[in-house]
Amino acid sequence: MIKESIMKRKRLYIAGLAGLGLIILVSIYKCGRNRPPVSQVRDCFFCDFANHRKGPPPVLEVETDEYVIFKDKYPAAQHHYLAIPKEHFDSFQVLNGSHLGLVQRMEAGMMEFLRSKNIDPKQAIIGFHLPPFISVRHLHLHGIYPPSDMNIGNTISFMSSFWFKKSEDAIRELEGREL
């Protein structure tokens, strides 16, 4: 009985902390809303990585004409990679139907890369964070494995929700967006 009470209290604390974190993220997002249009973006370090500008980029695991894949600087699990397009897009939300092919190729590239690491992509988490829950304002696709390595915060952060969209759901959504 006492043990159940303690567990219930812990869950409430975790839920409260998660709520507080969401409030902080929303307030940070609102503070940065007056960003320049895409064509005026000047200082995007993901653009610099993808286009080999300004100092040494992270090790690029994959490079195509459209995107690059590299290891996340703050991995949520043993294998945590990002696929980013060379062209700047603030987030998944700014994409329209004309970007469907790009997102499909990024997803296919991430899946092929994970297979090259002997990882079954069906067992990995592959998807996009949605504003305001993005850490870098440059479209990036996460590929994470194994999910069992993630702590509770990362598990919440990367679960399919209104803040994280799995790649197959993102593709379905883009199919319905206008050009």
Short mmCIF file of N, CA and C in Angstrom, two decimals:
data_model
loop_
_atom_site.label_atom_id
_atom_site.label_comp_id
_atom_site.label_asym_id
_atom_site.label_seq_id
_atom_site.Cartn_x
_atom_site.Cartn_y
_atom_site.Cartn_z
N MET A 1 0.82 -1.19 0.00
CA MET A 1 0.00 0.00 0.00
C MET A 1 0.87 1.26 0.00
N ILE A 2 1.85 1.30 0.88
CA ILE A 2 2.75 2.46 0.96
C ILE A 2 3.60 2.55 -0.31
N LYS A 3 4.04 1.37 -0.80
CA LYS A 3 4.85 1.34 -2.01
C LYS A 3 4.07 1.88 -3.20
N GLU A 4 2.77 1.53 -3.30
CA GLU A 4 1.93 2.05 -4.39
C GLU A 4 1.79 3.55 -4.30
N SER A 5 1.67 4.07 -3.09
CA SER A 5 1.55 5.51 -2.88
C SER A 5 2.82 6.24 -3.33
N ILE A 6 3.95 5.66 -3.02
CA ILE A 6 5.23 6.27 -3.41
C ILE A 6 5.36 6.25 -4.94
N MET A 7 4.99 5.13 -5.56
CA MET A 7 5.06 5.03 -7.03
C MET A 7 4.13 6.05 -7.68
N LYS A 8 2.94 6.20 -7.12
CA LYS A 8 1.98 7.17 -7.66
C LYS A 8 2.54 8.59 -7.55
N ARG A 9 3.16 8.89 -6.42
CA ARG A 9 3.76 10.21 -6.21
C ARG A 9 4.90 10.45 -7.20
N LYS A 10 5.71 9.42 -7.46
CA LYS A 10 6.80 9.56 -8.42
C LYS A 10 6.26 9.84 -9.82
N ARG A 11 5.19 9.12 -10.20
CA ARG A 11 4.59 9.36 -11.51
C ARG A 11 4.07 10.79 -11.63
N LEU A 12 3.46 11.28 -10.56
CA LEU A 12 2.96 12.66 -10.57
C LEU A 12 4.10 13.66 -10.71
N TYR A 13 5.21 13.42 -10.02
CA TYR A 13 6.37 14.30 -10.14
C TYR A 13 6.91 14.29 -11.57
N ILE A 14 7.01 13.10 -12.16
CA ILE A 14 7.52 12.99 -13.53
C ILE A 14 6.58 13.71 -14.49
N ALA A 15 5.27 13.52 -14.31
CA ALA A 15 4.30 14.20 -15.18
C ALA A 15 4.41 15.71 -15.01
N GLY A 16 4.57 16.16 -13.77
CA GLY A 16 4.73 17.60 -13.52
C GLY A 16 5.98 18.16 -14.17
N LEU A 17 7.09 17.43 -14.06
CA LEU A 17 8.33 17.87 -14.69
C LEU A 17 8.20 17.90 -16.21
N ALA A 18 7.53 16.89 -16.76
CA ALA A 18 7.32 16.87 -18.21
C ALA A 18 6.48 18.07 -18.64
N GLY A 19 5.44 18.39 -17.87
CA GLY A 19 4.60 19.55 -18.17
C GLY A 19 5.39 20.84 -18.08
N LEU A 20 6.22 20.96 -17.06
CA LEU A 20 7.07 22.15 -16.92
C LEU A 20 8.02 22.25 -18.10
N GLY A 21 8.59 21.11 -18.52
CA GLY A 21 9.48 21.12 -19.67
C GLY A 21 8.77 21.59 -20.93
N LEU A 22 7.54 21.14 -21.12
CA LEU A 22 6.76 21.58 -22.28
C LEU A 22 6.52 23.08 -22.25
N ILE A 23 6.19 23.59 -21.09
CA ILE A 23 5.96 25.04 -20.95
C ILE A 23 7.23 25.81 -21.30
N ILE A 24 8.36 25.34 -20.83
CA ILE A 24 9.64 26.00 -21.13
C ILE A 24 9.92 25.96 -22.62
N LEU A 25 9.70 24.79 -23.24
CA LEU A 25 9.94 24.68 -24.69
C LEU A 25 9.04 25.62 -25.48
N VAL A 26 7.78 25.71 -25.10
CA VAL A 26 6.86 26.60 -25.80
C VAL A 26 7.30 28.05 -25.63
N SER A 27 7.72 28.43 -24.43
CA SER A 27 8.15 29.82 -24.23
C SER A 27 9.42 30.12 -25.02
N ILE A 28 10.33 29.16 -25.10
CA ILE A 28 11.54 29.36 -25.90
C ILE A 28 11.16 29.53 -27.37
N TYR A 29 10.24 28.69 -27.84
CA TYR A 29 9.79 28.77 -29.22
C TYR A 29 9.18 30.14 -29.51
N LYS A 30 8.35 30.63 -28.62
CA LYS A 30 7.69 31.92 -28.85
C LYS A 30 8.70 33.06 -28.87
N CYS A 31 9.77 32.94 -28.10
CA CYS A 31 10.80 33.98 -28.10
C CYS A 31 11.55 34.02 -29.42
N GLY A 32 11.64 32.90 -30.12
CA GLY A 32 12.39 32.86 -31.37
C GLY A 32 11.52 32.87 -32.61
N ARG A 33 10.30 33.32 -32.51
CA ARG A 33 9.38 33.25 -33.65
C ARG A 33 9.68 34.26 -34.74
N ASN A 34 10.34 35.35 -34.44
CA ASN A 34 10.60 36.37 -35.45
C ASN A 34 11.86 36.04 -36.23
N ARG A 35 11.87 34.85 -36.82
CA ARG A 35 13.02 34.41 -37.58
C ARG A 35 12.89 34.89 -39.02
N PRO A 36 14.01 35.08 -39.71
CA PRO A 36 13.94 35.52 -41.10
C PRO A 36 13.36 34.42 -41.98
N PRO A 37 12.82 34.80 -43.14
CA PRO A 37 12.34 33.78 -44.08
C PRO A 37 13.48 32.87 -44.50
N VAL A 38 13.13 31.70 -45.04
CA VAL A 38 14.12 30.69 -45.41
C VAL A 38 15.23 31.27 -46.27
N SER A 39 14.88 32.11 -47.24
CA SER A 39 15.87 32.64 -48.16
C SER A 39 16.89 33.56 -47.48
N GLN A 40 16.56 34.04 -46.26
CA GLN A 40 17.46 34.96 -45.57
C GLN A 40 18.25 34.30 -44.44
N VAL A 41 18.15 32.98 -44.27
CA VAL A 41 18.87 32.31 -43.20
C VAL A 41 20.36 32.41 -43.48
N ARG A 42 21.09 32.90 -42.51
CA ARG A 42 22.53 33.10 -42.69
C ARG A 42 23.36 32.17 -41.80
N ASP A 43 22.98 32.04 -40.54
CA ASP A 43 23.79 31.31 -39.57
C ASP A 43 23.10 30.04 -39.11
N CYS A 44 23.16 29.03 -39.94
CA CYS A 44 22.59 27.73 -39.60
C CYS A 44 23.73 26.72 -39.63
N PHE A 45 24.10 26.20 -38.45
CA PHE A 45 25.25 25.30 -38.45
C PHE A 45 24.94 23.97 -39.13
N PHE A 46 23.66 23.56 -39.22
CA PHE A 46 23.35 22.37 -39.99
C PHE A 46 23.57 22.62 -41.49
N CYS A 47 23.25 23.82 -41.95
CA CYS A 47 23.55 24.17 -43.35
C CYS A 47 25.06 24.12 -43.57
N ASP A 48 25.80 24.63 -42.59
CA ASP A 48 27.26 24.60 -42.68
C ASP A 48 27.79 23.17 -42.75
N PHE A 49 27.26 22.26 -41.89
CA PHE A 49 27.68 20.85 -41.92
C PHE A 49 27.41 20.25 -43.28
N ALA A 50 26.18 20.42 -43.74
CA ALA A 50 25.74 19.75 -44.97
C ALA A 50 26.47 20.25 -46.20
N ASN A 51 26.90 21.51 -46.16
CA ASN A 51 27.53 22.13 -47.34
C ASN A 51 29.02 22.39 -47.17
N HIS A 52 29.64 21.77 -46.16
CA HIS A 52 31.09 21.85 -45.92
C HIS A 52 31.59 23.28 -45.76
N ARG A 53 30.89 24.07 -44.96
CA ARG A 53 31.32 25.45 -44.68
C ARG A 53 31.72 25.57 -43.21
N LYS A 54 32.55 26.52 -42.91
CA LYS A 54 32.92 26.89 -41.54
C LYS A 54 33.44 25.73 -40.70
N GLY A 55 34.67 25.44 -40.80
CA GLY A 55 35.30 24.49 -39.90
C GLY A 55 34.94 23.05 -40.17
N PRO A 56 35.50 22.17 -39.36
CA PRO A 56 35.26 20.74 -39.59
C PRO A 56 33.85 20.34 -39.18
N PRO A 57 33.12 19.72 -40.09
CA PRO A 57 31.79 19.22 -39.74
C PRO A 57 31.92 17.92 -38.96
N PRO A 58 30.82 17.41 -38.45
CA PRO A 58 30.91 16.06 -37.89
C PRO A 58 31.24 15.10 -39.03
N VAL A 59 31.62 13.89 -38.69
CA VAL A 59 31.90 12.90 -39.72
C VAL A 59 30.60 12.61 -40.46
N LEU A 60 30.62 12.84 -41.76
CA LEU A 60 29.44 12.57 -42.57
C LEU A 60 29.45 11.10 -42.95
N GLU A 61 28.48 10.36 -42.43
CA GLU A 61 28.38 8.92 -42.69
C GLU A 61 27.88 8.65 -44.11
N VAL A 62 26.97 9.52 -44.58
CA VAL A 62 26.38 9.42 -45.92
C VAL A 62 26.28 10.82 -46.48
N GLU A 63 26.57 10.98 -47.77
CA GLU A 63 26.37 12.27 -48.42
C GLU A 63 25.81 12.02 -49.82
N THR A 64 24.72 12.72 -50.12
CA THR A 64 24.14 12.69 -51.46
C THR A 64 24.07 14.14 -51.95
N ASP A 65 23.51 14.35 -53.11
CA ASP A 65 23.32 15.71 -53.61
C ASP A 65 22.30 16.48 -52.78
N GLU A 66 21.40 15.75 -52.10
CA GLU A 66 20.30 16.39 -51.38
C GLU A 66 20.45 16.44 -49.86
N TYR A 67 21.12 15.45 -49.26
CA TYR A 67 21.16 15.37 -47.80
C TYR A 67 22.44 14.68 -47.33
N VAL A 68 22.68 14.81 -46.02
CA VAL A 68 23.79 14.11 -45.38
C VAL A 68 23.24 13.39 -44.14
N ILE A 69 23.98 12.37 -43.70
CA ILE A 69 23.65 11.66 -42.46
C ILE A 69 24.90 11.66 -41.59
N PHE A 70 24.72 12.00 -40.31
CA PHE A 70 25.83 12.01 -39.36
C PHE A 70 25.33 11.63 -37.98
N LYS A 71 26.26 11.27 -37.10
CA LYS A 71 25.92 10.87 -35.73
C LYS A 71 25.49 12.10 -34.94
N ASP A 72 24.41 11.96 -34.17
CA ASP A 72 23.91 13.04 -33.33
C ASP A 72 24.95 13.37 -32.25
N LYS A 73 25.15 14.65 -31.99
CA LYS A 73 26.11 15.10 -30.99
C LYS A 73 25.70 14.67 -29.58
N TYR A 74 24.40 14.57 -29.34
CA TYR A 74 23.86 14.17 -28.04
C TYR A 74 22.97 12.94 -28.22
N PRO A 75 23.58 11.78 -28.43
CA PRO A 75 22.79 10.59 -28.78
C PRO A 75 21.84 10.15 -27.67
N ALA A 76 20.63 9.78 -28.08
CA ALA A 76 19.63 9.26 -27.15
C ALA A 76 19.81 7.76 -26.94
N ALA A 77 20.57 7.10 -27.82
CA ALA A 77 20.84 5.67 -27.73
C ALA A 77 22.18 5.41 -28.41
N GLN A 78 22.62 4.16 -28.36
CA GLN A 78 23.93 3.81 -28.94
C GLN A 78 24.04 4.28 -30.39
N HIS A 79 22.99 4.08 -31.16
CA HIS A 79 22.98 4.53 -32.56
C HIS A 79 21.93 5.63 -32.68
N HIS A 80 22.38 6.85 -32.87
CA HIS A 80 21.46 7.99 -33.05
C HIS A 80 22.07 8.87 -34.14
N TYR A 81 21.41 8.86 -35.29
CA TYR A 81 21.90 9.58 -36.45
C TYR A 81 20.86 10.59 -36.92
N LEU A 82 21.33 11.61 -37.60
CA LEU A 82 20.46 12.63 -38.18
C LEU A 82 20.68 12.68 -39.68
N ALA A 83 19.58 12.78 -40.42
CA ALA A 83 19.64 13.05 -41.86
C ALA A 83 19.12 14.46 -42.04
N ILE A 84 19.93 15.32 -42.67
CA ILE A 84 19.53 16.71 -42.87
C ILE A 84 19.68 17.07 -44.34
N PRO A 85 18.72 17.82 -44.87
CA PRO A 85 18.85 18.24 -46.27
C PRO A 85 19.90 19.35 -46.39
N LYS A 86 20.51 19.45 -47.55
CA LYS A 86 21.48 20.52 -47.79
C LYS A 86 20.78 21.87 -47.95
N GLU A 87 19.55 21.84 -48.42
CA GLU A 87 18.76 23.08 -48.52
C GLU A 87 18.12 23.34 -47.15
N HIS A 88 18.05 24.60 -46.76
CA HIS A 88 17.49 24.93 -45.45
C HIS A 88 15.97 24.93 -45.45
N PHE A 89 15.40 24.18 -44.50
CA PHE A 89 13.98 24.23 -44.16
C PHE A 89 13.93 24.29 -42.64
N ASP A 90 13.17 25.21 -42.08
CA ASP A 90 13.13 25.35 -40.62
C ASP A 90 12.68 24.07 -39.93
N SER A 91 11.67 23.41 -40.46
CA SER A 91 11.13 22.21 -39.82
C SER A 91 10.23 21.47 -40.80
N PHE A 92 9.70 20.36 -40.35
CA PHE A 92 8.77 19.59 -41.16
C PHE A 92 7.53 20.42 -41.49
N GLN A 93 7.14 21.30 -40.60
CA GLN A 93 5.91 22.07 -40.77
C GLN A 93 5.94 22.99 -42.00
N VAL A 94 7.09 23.40 -42.48
CA VAL A 94 7.15 24.32 -43.63
C VAL A 94 7.13 23.58 -44.97
N LEU A 95 7.17 22.25 -44.92
CA LEU A 95 7.19 21.48 -46.16
C LEU A 95 5.80 21.40 -46.77
N ASN A 96 5.77 21.20 -48.09
CA ASN A 96 4.50 20.98 -48.78
C ASN A 96 4.64 19.72 -49.65
N GLY A 97 3.63 19.45 -50.43
CA GLY A 97 3.62 18.24 -51.25
C GLY A 97 4.80 18.12 -52.20
N SER A 98 5.39 19.24 -52.58
CA SER A 98 6.53 19.19 -53.51
C SER A 98 7.78 18.61 -52.84
N HIS A 99 7.78 18.52 -51.51
CA HIS A 99 8.94 18.01 -50.78
C HIS A 99 8.82 16.51 -50.45
N LEU A 100 7.73 15.90 -50.91
CA LEU A 100 7.50 14.49 -50.61
C LEU A 100 8.68 13.62 -51.03
N GLY A 101 9.19 13.81 -52.23
CA GLY A 101 10.32 13.01 -52.72
C GLY A 101 11.55 13.14 -51.84
N LEU A 102 11.85 14.36 -51.41
CA LEU A 102 13.00 14.59 -50.53
C LEU A 102 12.85 13.79 -49.24
N VAL A 103 11.70 13.89 -48.61
CA VAL A 103 11.48 13.20 -47.34
C VAL A 103 11.53 11.69 -47.55
N GLN A 104 10.98 11.20 -48.63
CA GLN A 104 11.04 9.76 -48.93
C GLN A 104 12.48 9.31 -49.13
N ARG A 105 13.27 10.11 -49.83
CA ARG A 105 14.68 9.74 -50.05
C ARG A 105 15.48 9.82 -48.76
N MET A 106 15.19 10.81 -47.91
CA MET A 106 15.88 10.88 -46.62
C MET A 106 15.55 9.66 -45.77
N GLU A 107 14.27 9.27 -45.75
CA GLU A 107 13.87 8.09 -44.98
C GLU A 107 14.54 6.84 -45.54
N ALA A 108 14.50 6.67 -46.86
CA ALA A 108 15.12 5.49 -47.49
C ALA A 108 16.63 5.47 -47.22
N GLY A 109 17.28 6.64 -47.29
CA GLY A 109 18.71 6.72 -47.01
C GLY A 109 19.02 6.36 -45.57
N MET A 110 18.20 6.83 -44.63
CA MET A 110 18.41 6.49 -43.22
C MET A 110 18.23 5.00 -43.00
N MET A 111 17.21 4.42 -43.62
CA MET A 111 16.96 2.99 -43.46
C MET A 111 18.11 2.16 -44.04
N GLU A 112 18.59 2.56 -45.21
CA GLU A 112 19.71 1.85 -45.83
C GLU A 112 20.97 1.98 -44.96
N PHE A 113 21.19 3.18 -44.42
CA PHE A 113 22.36 3.39 -43.56
C PHE A 113 22.25 2.52 -42.31
N LEU A 114 21.08 2.46 -41.68
CA LEU A 114 20.92 1.62 -40.48
C LEU A 114 21.16 0.16 -40.82
N ARG A 115 20.68 -0.29 -41.97
CA ARG A 115 20.94 -1.67 -42.39
C ARG A 115 22.44 -1.92 -42.52
N SER A 116 23.18 -0.92 -43.00
CA SER A 116 24.64 -1.07 -43.14
C SER A 116 25.32 -1.24 -41.77
N LYS A 117 24.63 -0.85 -40.71
CA LYS A 117 25.13 -1.01 -39.34
C LYS A 117 24.54 -2.26 -38.69
N ASN A 118 23.93 -3.13 -39.51
CA ASN A 118 23.27 -4.35 -39.03
C ASN A 118 22.12 -4.06 -38.08
N ILE A 119 21.38 -3.00 -38.38
CA ILE A 119 20.21 -2.61 -37.59
C ILE A 119 18.98 -2.77 -38.47
N ASP A 120 17.97 -3.45 -37.94
CA ASP A 120 16.70 -3.57 -38.65
C ASP A 120 15.95 -2.25 -38.49
N PRO A 121 15.73 -1.50 -39.57
CA PRO A 121 15.06 -0.20 -39.45
C PRO A 121 13.67 -0.29 -38.83
N LYS A 122 13.02 -1.45 -38.94
CA LYS A 122 11.69 -1.60 -38.33
C LYS A 122 11.77 -1.58 -36.81
N GLN A 123 12.94 -1.85 -36.27
CA GLN A 123 13.14 -1.83 -34.81
C GLN A 123 13.64 -0.47 -34.32
N ALA A 124 13.97 0.41 -35.25
CA ALA A 124 14.50 1.74 -34.91
C ALA A 124 13.38 2.77 -34.84
N ILE A 125 13.67 3.89 -34.24
CA ILE A 125 12.76 5.04 -34.24
C ILE A 125 13.28 5.97 -35.33
N ILE A 126 12.42 6.28 -36.29
CA ILE A 126 12.80 7.15 -37.40
C ILE A 126 11.71 8.20 -37.53
N GLY A 127 12.08 9.48 -37.37
CA GLY A 127 11.06 10.52 -37.48
C GLY A 127 11.57 11.92 -37.22
N PHE A 128 10.62 12.86 -37.19
CA PHE A 128 10.88 14.29 -37.07
C PHE A 128 10.22 14.87 -35.82
N HIS A 129 10.91 15.77 -35.13
CA HIS A 129 10.26 16.57 -34.10
C HIS A 129 9.50 17.70 -34.79
N LEU A 130 8.43 18.15 -34.17
CA LEU A 130 7.60 19.22 -34.71
C LEU A 130 7.71 20.45 -33.83
N PRO A 131 7.63 21.65 -34.43
CA PRO A 131 7.67 22.86 -33.63
C PRO A 131 6.50 22.88 -32.64
N PRO A 132 6.72 23.41 -31.48
CA PRO A 132 7.93 24.10 -31.02
C PRO A 132 8.97 23.18 -30.40
N PHE A 133 8.82 21.89 -30.57
CA PHE A 133 9.67 20.92 -29.88
C PHE A 133 10.87 20.49 -30.71
N ILE A 134 11.55 21.47 -31.30
CA ILE A 134 12.75 21.18 -32.08
C ILE A 134 13.92 21.93 -31.46
N SER A 135 15.07 21.29 -31.45
CA SER A 135 16.25 21.90 -30.84
C SER A 135 17.05 22.72 -31.84
N VAL A 136 16.98 22.37 -33.11
CA VAL A 136 17.69 23.09 -34.16
C VAL A 136 16.69 23.40 -35.26
N ARG A 137 16.63 24.66 -35.67
CA ARG A 137 15.69 25.07 -36.71
C ARG A 137 16.26 24.78 -38.10
N HIS A 138 16.39 23.50 -38.36
CA HIS A 138 16.78 22.98 -39.68
C HIS A 138 16.20 21.58 -39.71
N LEU A 139 15.42 21.28 -40.73
CA LEU A 139 14.79 19.98 -40.85
C LEU A 139 15.79 18.87 -40.59
N HIS A 140 15.45 17.95 -39.70
CA HIS A 140 16.33 16.81 -39.45
C HIS A 140 15.51 15.58 -39.07
N LEU A 141 15.88 14.47 -39.69
CA LEU A 141 15.25 13.18 -39.48
C LEU A 141 16.12 12.37 -38.53
N HIS A 142 15.52 11.93 -37.42
CA HIS A 142 16.24 11.11 -36.45
C HIS A 142 16.16 9.64 -36.83
N GLY A 143 17.24 8.91 -36.62
CA GLY A 143 17.28 7.46 -36.71
C GLY A 143 17.92 6.96 -35.42
N ILE A 144 17.15 6.25 -34.57
CA ILE A 144 17.62 5.88 -33.23
C ILE A 144 17.43 4.38 -32.99
N TYR A 145 18.50 3.74 -32.47
CA TYR A 145 18.44 2.33 -32.13
C TYR A 145 19.50 2.02 -31.08
N PRO A 146 19.22 1.15 -30.13
CA PRO A 146 17.94 0.54 -29.80
C PRO A 146 17.13 1.47 -28.89
N PRO A 147 15.82 1.49 -29.06
CA PRO A 147 14.99 2.32 -28.19
C PRO A 147 15.14 1.98 -26.71
N SER A 148 15.50 0.73 -26.42
CA SER A 148 15.65 0.31 -25.02
C SER A 148 16.81 1.03 -24.32
N ASP A 149 17.73 1.64 -25.08
CA ASP A 149 18.84 2.40 -24.49
C ASP A 149 18.40 3.76 -23.95
N MET A 150 17.24 4.23 -24.40
CA MET A 150 16.84 5.60 -24.08
C MET A 150 16.33 5.73 -22.65
N ASN A 151 16.67 6.88 -22.02
CA ASN A 151 16.14 7.15 -20.70
C ASN A 151 14.68 7.60 -20.82
N ILE A 152 14.00 7.82 -19.71
CA ILE A 152 12.58 8.14 -19.74
C ILE A 152 12.32 9.46 -20.49
N GLY A 153 13.19 10.44 -20.31
CA GLY A 153 13.02 11.72 -21.01
C GLY A 153 13.09 11.56 -22.52
N ASN A 154 14.08 10.80 -22.99
CA ASN A 154 14.21 10.57 -24.43
C ASN A 154 13.08 9.69 -24.96
N THR A 155 12.65 8.73 -24.16
CA THR A 155 11.53 7.89 -24.58
C THR A 155 10.30 8.75 -24.83
N ILE A 156 10.04 9.69 -23.95
CA ILE A 156 8.91 10.60 -24.12
C ILE A 156 9.15 11.52 -25.32
N SER A 157 10.35 12.05 -25.43
CA SER A 157 10.67 12.99 -26.50
C SER A 157 10.51 12.39 -27.89
N PHE A 158 10.79 11.07 -28.01
CA PHE A 158 10.76 10.43 -29.32
C PHE A 158 9.57 9.49 -29.51
N MET A 159 8.53 9.64 -28.69
CA MET A 159 7.35 8.80 -28.91
C MET A 159 6.42 9.51 -29.89
N SER A 160 5.73 8.72 -30.69
CA SER A 160 4.82 9.26 -31.68
C SER A 160 3.74 10.08 -30.96
N SER A 161 3.65 11.37 -31.32
CA SER A 161 2.78 12.30 -30.59
C SER A 161 2.62 13.58 -31.39
N PHE A 162 2.08 14.61 -30.75
CA PHE A 162 1.96 15.89 -31.43
C PHE A 162 3.30 16.61 -31.49
N TRP A 163 4.34 16.10 -30.84
CA TRP A 163 5.67 16.72 -30.91
C TRP A 163 6.66 15.89 -31.70
N PHE A 164 6.34 14.64 -32.04
CA PHE A 164 7.25 13.80 -32.81
C PHE A 164 6.43 12.97 -33.79
N LYS A 165 6.80 13.03 -35.05
CA LYS A 165 6.07 12.34 -36.11
C LYS A 165 6.99 11.30 -36.73
N LYS A 166 6.56 10.03 -36.68
CA LYS A 166 7.34 8.97 -37.33
C LYS A 166 7.38 9.23 -38.83
N SER A 167 8.44 8.77 -39.48
CA SER A 167 8.65 9.11 -40.89
C SER A 167 7.51 8.63 -41.78
N GLU A 168 6.97 7.45 -41.51
CA GLU A 168 5.87 6.97 -42.37
C GLU A 168 4.63 7.85 -42.21
N ASP A 169 4.39 8.37 -41.01
CA ASP A 169 3.27 9.30 -40.79
C ASP A 169 3.54 10.64 -41.47
N ALA A 170 4.79 11.07 -41.43
CA ALA A 170 5.17 12.33 -42.08
C ALA A 170 4.95 12.23 -43.59
N ILE A 171 5.32 11.11 -44.16
CA ILE A 171 5.15 10.91 -45.61
C ILE A 171 3.66 10.90 -45.97
N ARG A 172 2.87 10.20 -45.17
CA ARG A 172 1.40 10.19 -45.42
C ARG A 172 0.84 11.60 -45.35
N GLU A 173 1.31 12.39 -44.38
CA GLU A 173 0.83 13.76 -44.25
C GLU A 173 1.24 14.61 -45.45
N LEU A 174 2.47 14.47 -45.90
CA LEU A 174 2.94 15.25 -47.06
C LEU A 174 2.17 14.88 -48.32
N GLU A 175 1.76 13.64 -48.45
CA GLU A 175 0.99 13.22 -49.62
C GLU A 175 -0.31 14.00 -49.71
N GLY A 176 -0.84 14.44 -48.58
CA GLY A 176 -2.08 15.19 -48.56
C GLY A 176 -1.92 16.69 -48.61
N ARG A 177 -0.69 17.18 -48.51
CA ARG A 177 -0.46 18.63 -48.54
C ARG A 177 -0.42 19.14 -49.96
N GLU A 178 -0.87 20.38 -50.13
CA GLU A 178 -0.83 21.02 -51.45
C GLU A 178 0.60 21.31 -51.85
N LEU A 179 0.79 21.54 -53.15
CA LEU A 179 2.13 21.91 -53.66
C LEU A 179 2.43 23.35 -53.38
#
